[in-house]
mmCIF file of N, CA and C and ligand atoms in Angstrom:
data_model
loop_
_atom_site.group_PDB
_atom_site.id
_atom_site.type_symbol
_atom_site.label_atom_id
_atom_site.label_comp_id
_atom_site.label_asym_id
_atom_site.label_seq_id
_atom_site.Cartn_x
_atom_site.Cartn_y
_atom_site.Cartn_z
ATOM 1 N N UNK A 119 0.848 -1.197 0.000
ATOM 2 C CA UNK A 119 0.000 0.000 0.000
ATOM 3 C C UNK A 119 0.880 1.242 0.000
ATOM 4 N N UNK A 120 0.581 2.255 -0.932
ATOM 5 C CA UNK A 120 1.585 3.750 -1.278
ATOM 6 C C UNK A 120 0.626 4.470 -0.417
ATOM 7 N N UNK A 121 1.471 5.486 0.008
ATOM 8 C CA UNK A 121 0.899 6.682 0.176
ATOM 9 C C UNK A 121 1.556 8.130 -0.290
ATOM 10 N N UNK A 122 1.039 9.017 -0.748
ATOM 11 C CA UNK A 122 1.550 10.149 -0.821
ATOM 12 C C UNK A 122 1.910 10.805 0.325
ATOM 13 N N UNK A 123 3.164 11.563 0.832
ATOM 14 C CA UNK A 123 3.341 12.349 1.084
ATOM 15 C C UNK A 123 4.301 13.735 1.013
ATOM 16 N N UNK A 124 3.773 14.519 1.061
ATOM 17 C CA UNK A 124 4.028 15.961 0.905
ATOM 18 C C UNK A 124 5.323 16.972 1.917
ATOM 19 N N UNK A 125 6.289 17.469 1.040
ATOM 20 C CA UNK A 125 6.971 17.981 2.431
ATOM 21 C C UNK A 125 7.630 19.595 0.877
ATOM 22 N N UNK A 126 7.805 20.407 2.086
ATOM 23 C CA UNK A 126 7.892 21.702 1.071
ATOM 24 C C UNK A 126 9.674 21.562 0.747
ATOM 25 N N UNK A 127 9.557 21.545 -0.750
ATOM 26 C CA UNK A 127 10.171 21.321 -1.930
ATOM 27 C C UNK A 127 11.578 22.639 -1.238
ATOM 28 N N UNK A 128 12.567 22.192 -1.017
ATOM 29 C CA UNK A 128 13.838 23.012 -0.601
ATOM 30 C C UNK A 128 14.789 23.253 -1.595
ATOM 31 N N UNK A 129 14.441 22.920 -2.814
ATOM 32 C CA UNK A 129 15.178 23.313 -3.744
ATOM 33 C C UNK A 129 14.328 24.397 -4.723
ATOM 34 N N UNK A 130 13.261 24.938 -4.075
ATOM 35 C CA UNK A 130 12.920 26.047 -4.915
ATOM 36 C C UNK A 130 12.453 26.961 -3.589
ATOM 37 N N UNK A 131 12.454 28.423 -4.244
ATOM 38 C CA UNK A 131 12.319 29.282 -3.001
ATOM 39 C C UNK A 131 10.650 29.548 -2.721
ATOM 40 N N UNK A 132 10.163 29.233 -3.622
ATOM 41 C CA UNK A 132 8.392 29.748 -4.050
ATOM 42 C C UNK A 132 8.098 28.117 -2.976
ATOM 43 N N UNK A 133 6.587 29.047 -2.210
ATOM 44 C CA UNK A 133 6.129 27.810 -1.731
ATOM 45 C C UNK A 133 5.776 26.326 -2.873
ATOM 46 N N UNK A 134 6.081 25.264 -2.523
ATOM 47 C CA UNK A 134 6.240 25.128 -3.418
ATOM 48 C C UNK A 134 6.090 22.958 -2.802
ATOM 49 N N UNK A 135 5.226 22.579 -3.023
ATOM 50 C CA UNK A 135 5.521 20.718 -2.649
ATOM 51 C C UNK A 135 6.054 19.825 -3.403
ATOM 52 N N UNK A 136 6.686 19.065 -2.915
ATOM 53 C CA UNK A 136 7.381 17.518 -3.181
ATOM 54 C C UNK A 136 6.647 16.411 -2.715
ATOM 55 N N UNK A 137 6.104 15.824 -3.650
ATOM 56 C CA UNK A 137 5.584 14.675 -3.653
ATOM 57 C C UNK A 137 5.883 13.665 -3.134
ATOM 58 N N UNK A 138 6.500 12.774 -1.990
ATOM 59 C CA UNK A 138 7.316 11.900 -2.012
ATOM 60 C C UNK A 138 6.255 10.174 -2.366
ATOM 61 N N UNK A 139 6.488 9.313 -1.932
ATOM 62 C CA UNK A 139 5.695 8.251 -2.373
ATOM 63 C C UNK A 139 6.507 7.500 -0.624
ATOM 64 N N UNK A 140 5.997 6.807 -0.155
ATOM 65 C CA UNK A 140 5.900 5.785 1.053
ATOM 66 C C UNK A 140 5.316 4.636 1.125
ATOM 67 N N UNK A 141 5.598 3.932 1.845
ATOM 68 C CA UNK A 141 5.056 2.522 2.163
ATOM 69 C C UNK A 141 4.627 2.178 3.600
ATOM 70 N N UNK A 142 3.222 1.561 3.678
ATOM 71 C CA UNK A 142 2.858 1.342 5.556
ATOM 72 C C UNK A 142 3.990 0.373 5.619
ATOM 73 N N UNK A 143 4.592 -0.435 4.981
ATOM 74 C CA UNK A 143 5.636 -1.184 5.642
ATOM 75 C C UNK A 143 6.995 -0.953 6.455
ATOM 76 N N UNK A 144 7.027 0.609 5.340
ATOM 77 C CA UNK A 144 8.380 1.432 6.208
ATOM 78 C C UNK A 144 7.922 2.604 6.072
ATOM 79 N N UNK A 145 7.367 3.117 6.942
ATOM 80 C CA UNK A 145 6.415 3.927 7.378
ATOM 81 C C UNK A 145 8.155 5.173 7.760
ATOM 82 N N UNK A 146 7.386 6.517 7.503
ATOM 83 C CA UNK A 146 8.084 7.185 7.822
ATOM 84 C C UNK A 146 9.326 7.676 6.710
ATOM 85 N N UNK A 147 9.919 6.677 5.488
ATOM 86 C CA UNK A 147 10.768 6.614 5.072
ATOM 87 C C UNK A 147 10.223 6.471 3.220
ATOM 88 N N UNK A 148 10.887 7.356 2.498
ATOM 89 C CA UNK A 148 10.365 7.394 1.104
ATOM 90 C C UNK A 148 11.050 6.130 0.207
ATOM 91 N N UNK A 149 10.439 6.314 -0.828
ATOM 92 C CA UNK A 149 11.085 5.332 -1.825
ATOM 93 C C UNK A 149 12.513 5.086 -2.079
ATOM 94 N N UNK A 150 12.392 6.628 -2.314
ATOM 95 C CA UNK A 150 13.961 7.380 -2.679
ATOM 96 C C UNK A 150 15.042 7.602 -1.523
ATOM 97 N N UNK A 151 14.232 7.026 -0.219
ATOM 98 C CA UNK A 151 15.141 6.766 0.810
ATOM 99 C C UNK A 151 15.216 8.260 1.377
ATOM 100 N N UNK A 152 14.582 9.247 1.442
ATOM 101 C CA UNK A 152 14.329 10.052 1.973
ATOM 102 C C UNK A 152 13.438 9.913 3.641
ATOM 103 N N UNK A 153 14.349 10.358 4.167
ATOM 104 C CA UNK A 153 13.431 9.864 5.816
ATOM 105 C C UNK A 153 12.542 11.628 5.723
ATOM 106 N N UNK A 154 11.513 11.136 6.193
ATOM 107 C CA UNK A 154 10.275 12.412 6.037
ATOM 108 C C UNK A 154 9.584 12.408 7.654
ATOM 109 N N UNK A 155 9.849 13.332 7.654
ATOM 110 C CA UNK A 155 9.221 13.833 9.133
ATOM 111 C C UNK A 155 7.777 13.980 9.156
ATOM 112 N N UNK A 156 7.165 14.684 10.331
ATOM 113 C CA UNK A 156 5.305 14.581 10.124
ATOM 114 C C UNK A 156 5.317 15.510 9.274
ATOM 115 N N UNK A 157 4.192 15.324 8.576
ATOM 116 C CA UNK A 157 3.646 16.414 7.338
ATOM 117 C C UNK A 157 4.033 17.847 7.993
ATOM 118 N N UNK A 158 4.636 18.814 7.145
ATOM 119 C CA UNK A 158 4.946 19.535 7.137
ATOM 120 C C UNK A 158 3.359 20.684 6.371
ATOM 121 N N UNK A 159 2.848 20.156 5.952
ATOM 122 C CA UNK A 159 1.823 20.458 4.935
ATOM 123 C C UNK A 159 0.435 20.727 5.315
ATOM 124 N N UNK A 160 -0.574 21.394 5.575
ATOM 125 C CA UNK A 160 -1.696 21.543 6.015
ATOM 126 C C UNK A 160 -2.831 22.148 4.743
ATOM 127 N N UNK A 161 -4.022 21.263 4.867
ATOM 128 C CA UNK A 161 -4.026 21.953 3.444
ATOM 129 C C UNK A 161 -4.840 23.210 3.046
ATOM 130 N N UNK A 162 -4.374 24.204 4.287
ATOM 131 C CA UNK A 162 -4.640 25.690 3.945
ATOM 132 C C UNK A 162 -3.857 26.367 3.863
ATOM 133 N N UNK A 163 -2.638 26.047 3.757
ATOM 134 C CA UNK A 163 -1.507 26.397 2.818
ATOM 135 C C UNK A 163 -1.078 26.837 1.350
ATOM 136 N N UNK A 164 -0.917 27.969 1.640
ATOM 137 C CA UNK A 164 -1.120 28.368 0.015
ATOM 138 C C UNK A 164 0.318 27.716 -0.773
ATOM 139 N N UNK A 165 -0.107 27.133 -1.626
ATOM 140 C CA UNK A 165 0.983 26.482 -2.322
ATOM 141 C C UNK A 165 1.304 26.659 -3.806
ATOM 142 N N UNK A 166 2.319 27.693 -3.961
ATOM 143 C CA UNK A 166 2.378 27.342 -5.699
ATOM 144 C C UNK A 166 2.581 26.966 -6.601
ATOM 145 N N UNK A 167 3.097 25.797 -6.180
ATOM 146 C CA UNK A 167 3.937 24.539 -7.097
ATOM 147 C C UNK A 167 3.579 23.435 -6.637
ATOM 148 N N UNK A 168 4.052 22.452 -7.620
ATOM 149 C CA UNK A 168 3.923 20.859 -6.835
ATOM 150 C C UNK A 168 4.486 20.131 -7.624
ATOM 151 N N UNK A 169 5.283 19.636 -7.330
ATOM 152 C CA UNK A 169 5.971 18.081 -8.035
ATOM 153 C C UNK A 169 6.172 17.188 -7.326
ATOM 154 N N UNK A 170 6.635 16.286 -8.459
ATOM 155 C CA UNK A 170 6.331 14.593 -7.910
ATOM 156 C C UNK A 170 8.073 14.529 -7.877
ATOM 157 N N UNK A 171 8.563 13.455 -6.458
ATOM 158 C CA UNK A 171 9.600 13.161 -6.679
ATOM 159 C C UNK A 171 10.169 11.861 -7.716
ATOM 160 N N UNK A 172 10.696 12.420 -8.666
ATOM 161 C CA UNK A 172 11.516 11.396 -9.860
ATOM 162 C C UNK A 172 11.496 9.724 -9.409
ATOM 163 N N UNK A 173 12.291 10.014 -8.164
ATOM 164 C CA UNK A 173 13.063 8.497 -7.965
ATOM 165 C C UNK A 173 12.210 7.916 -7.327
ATOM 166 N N UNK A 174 10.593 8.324 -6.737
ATOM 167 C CA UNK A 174 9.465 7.629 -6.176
ATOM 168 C C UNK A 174 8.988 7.121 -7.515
ATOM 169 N N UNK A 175 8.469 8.219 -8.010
ATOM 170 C CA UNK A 175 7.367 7.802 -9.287
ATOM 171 C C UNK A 175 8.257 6.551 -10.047
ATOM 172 N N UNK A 176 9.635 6.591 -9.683
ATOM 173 C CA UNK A 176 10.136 5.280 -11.093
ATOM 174 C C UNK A 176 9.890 4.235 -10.131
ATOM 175 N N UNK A 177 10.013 4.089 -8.924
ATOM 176 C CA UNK A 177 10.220 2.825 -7.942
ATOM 177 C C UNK A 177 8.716 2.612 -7.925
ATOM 178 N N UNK A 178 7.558 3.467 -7.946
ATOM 179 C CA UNK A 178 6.009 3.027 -8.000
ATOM 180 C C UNK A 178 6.157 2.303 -9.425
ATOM 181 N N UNK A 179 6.548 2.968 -10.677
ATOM 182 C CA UNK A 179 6.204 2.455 -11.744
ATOM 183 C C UNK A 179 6.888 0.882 -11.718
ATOM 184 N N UNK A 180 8.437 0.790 -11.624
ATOM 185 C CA UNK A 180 8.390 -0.545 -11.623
ATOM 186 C C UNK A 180 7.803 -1.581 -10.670
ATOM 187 N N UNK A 181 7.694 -0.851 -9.075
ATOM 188 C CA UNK A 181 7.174 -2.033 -8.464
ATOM 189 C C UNK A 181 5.918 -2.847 -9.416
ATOM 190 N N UNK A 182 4.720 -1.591 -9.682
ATOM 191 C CA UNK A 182 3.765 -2.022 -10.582
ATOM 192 C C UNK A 182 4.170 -2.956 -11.546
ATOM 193 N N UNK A 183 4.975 -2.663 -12.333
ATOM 194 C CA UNK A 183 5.604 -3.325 -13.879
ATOM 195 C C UNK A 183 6.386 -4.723 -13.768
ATOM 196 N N UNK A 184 6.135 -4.749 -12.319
ATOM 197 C CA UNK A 184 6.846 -6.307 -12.040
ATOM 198 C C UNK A 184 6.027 -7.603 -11.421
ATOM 199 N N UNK A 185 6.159 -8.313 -11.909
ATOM 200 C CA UNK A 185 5.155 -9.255 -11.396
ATOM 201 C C UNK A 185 5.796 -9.792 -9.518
ATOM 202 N N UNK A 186 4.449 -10.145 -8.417
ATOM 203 C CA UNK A 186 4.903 -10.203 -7.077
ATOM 204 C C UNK A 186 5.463 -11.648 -7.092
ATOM 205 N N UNK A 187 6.812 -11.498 -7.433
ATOM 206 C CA UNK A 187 7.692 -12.438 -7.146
ATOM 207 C C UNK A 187 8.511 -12.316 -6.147
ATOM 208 N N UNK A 188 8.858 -13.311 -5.188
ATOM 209 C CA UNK A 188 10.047 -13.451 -4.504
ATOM 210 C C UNK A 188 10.167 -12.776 -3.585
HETATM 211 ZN ZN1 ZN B 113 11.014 10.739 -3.104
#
């Protein structure tokens, strides 16, 4: 099971979110091996950007693209 979560994007100065991608199995810790603290994010936060992090979205796509072997 994925979950999204959100933490404000530090490589741009504009408010601005990062997408990360997680797992209840390792809860706390991104795809991309990013350890993510509690949501930083509330959603009355004005936000003017948003992206997805790269190295989640490829680790969602292949987990998907692989059959549950092994
Ligand atoms: Zn990530």
């Amino acid at each position: 099971m994925y979950q999204m979560w959100a933490e404000h994007d530090p490589a741009v100065e504009q408010p601005s979110l990062l997408w990360h991608v997680i797992t209840k199995d390792d809860h706390g810790r991104s795809l991309c091996g990013r350890l993510l603290a509690a949501p930083s994010v509330s959603g009355g936060d004005s936000v003017l950007a948003e992206s997805f992090c790269g190295p989640c979205m490829t680790s969602v796509r292949e987990a998907m693209g692989q059959p549950a072997a092994g």
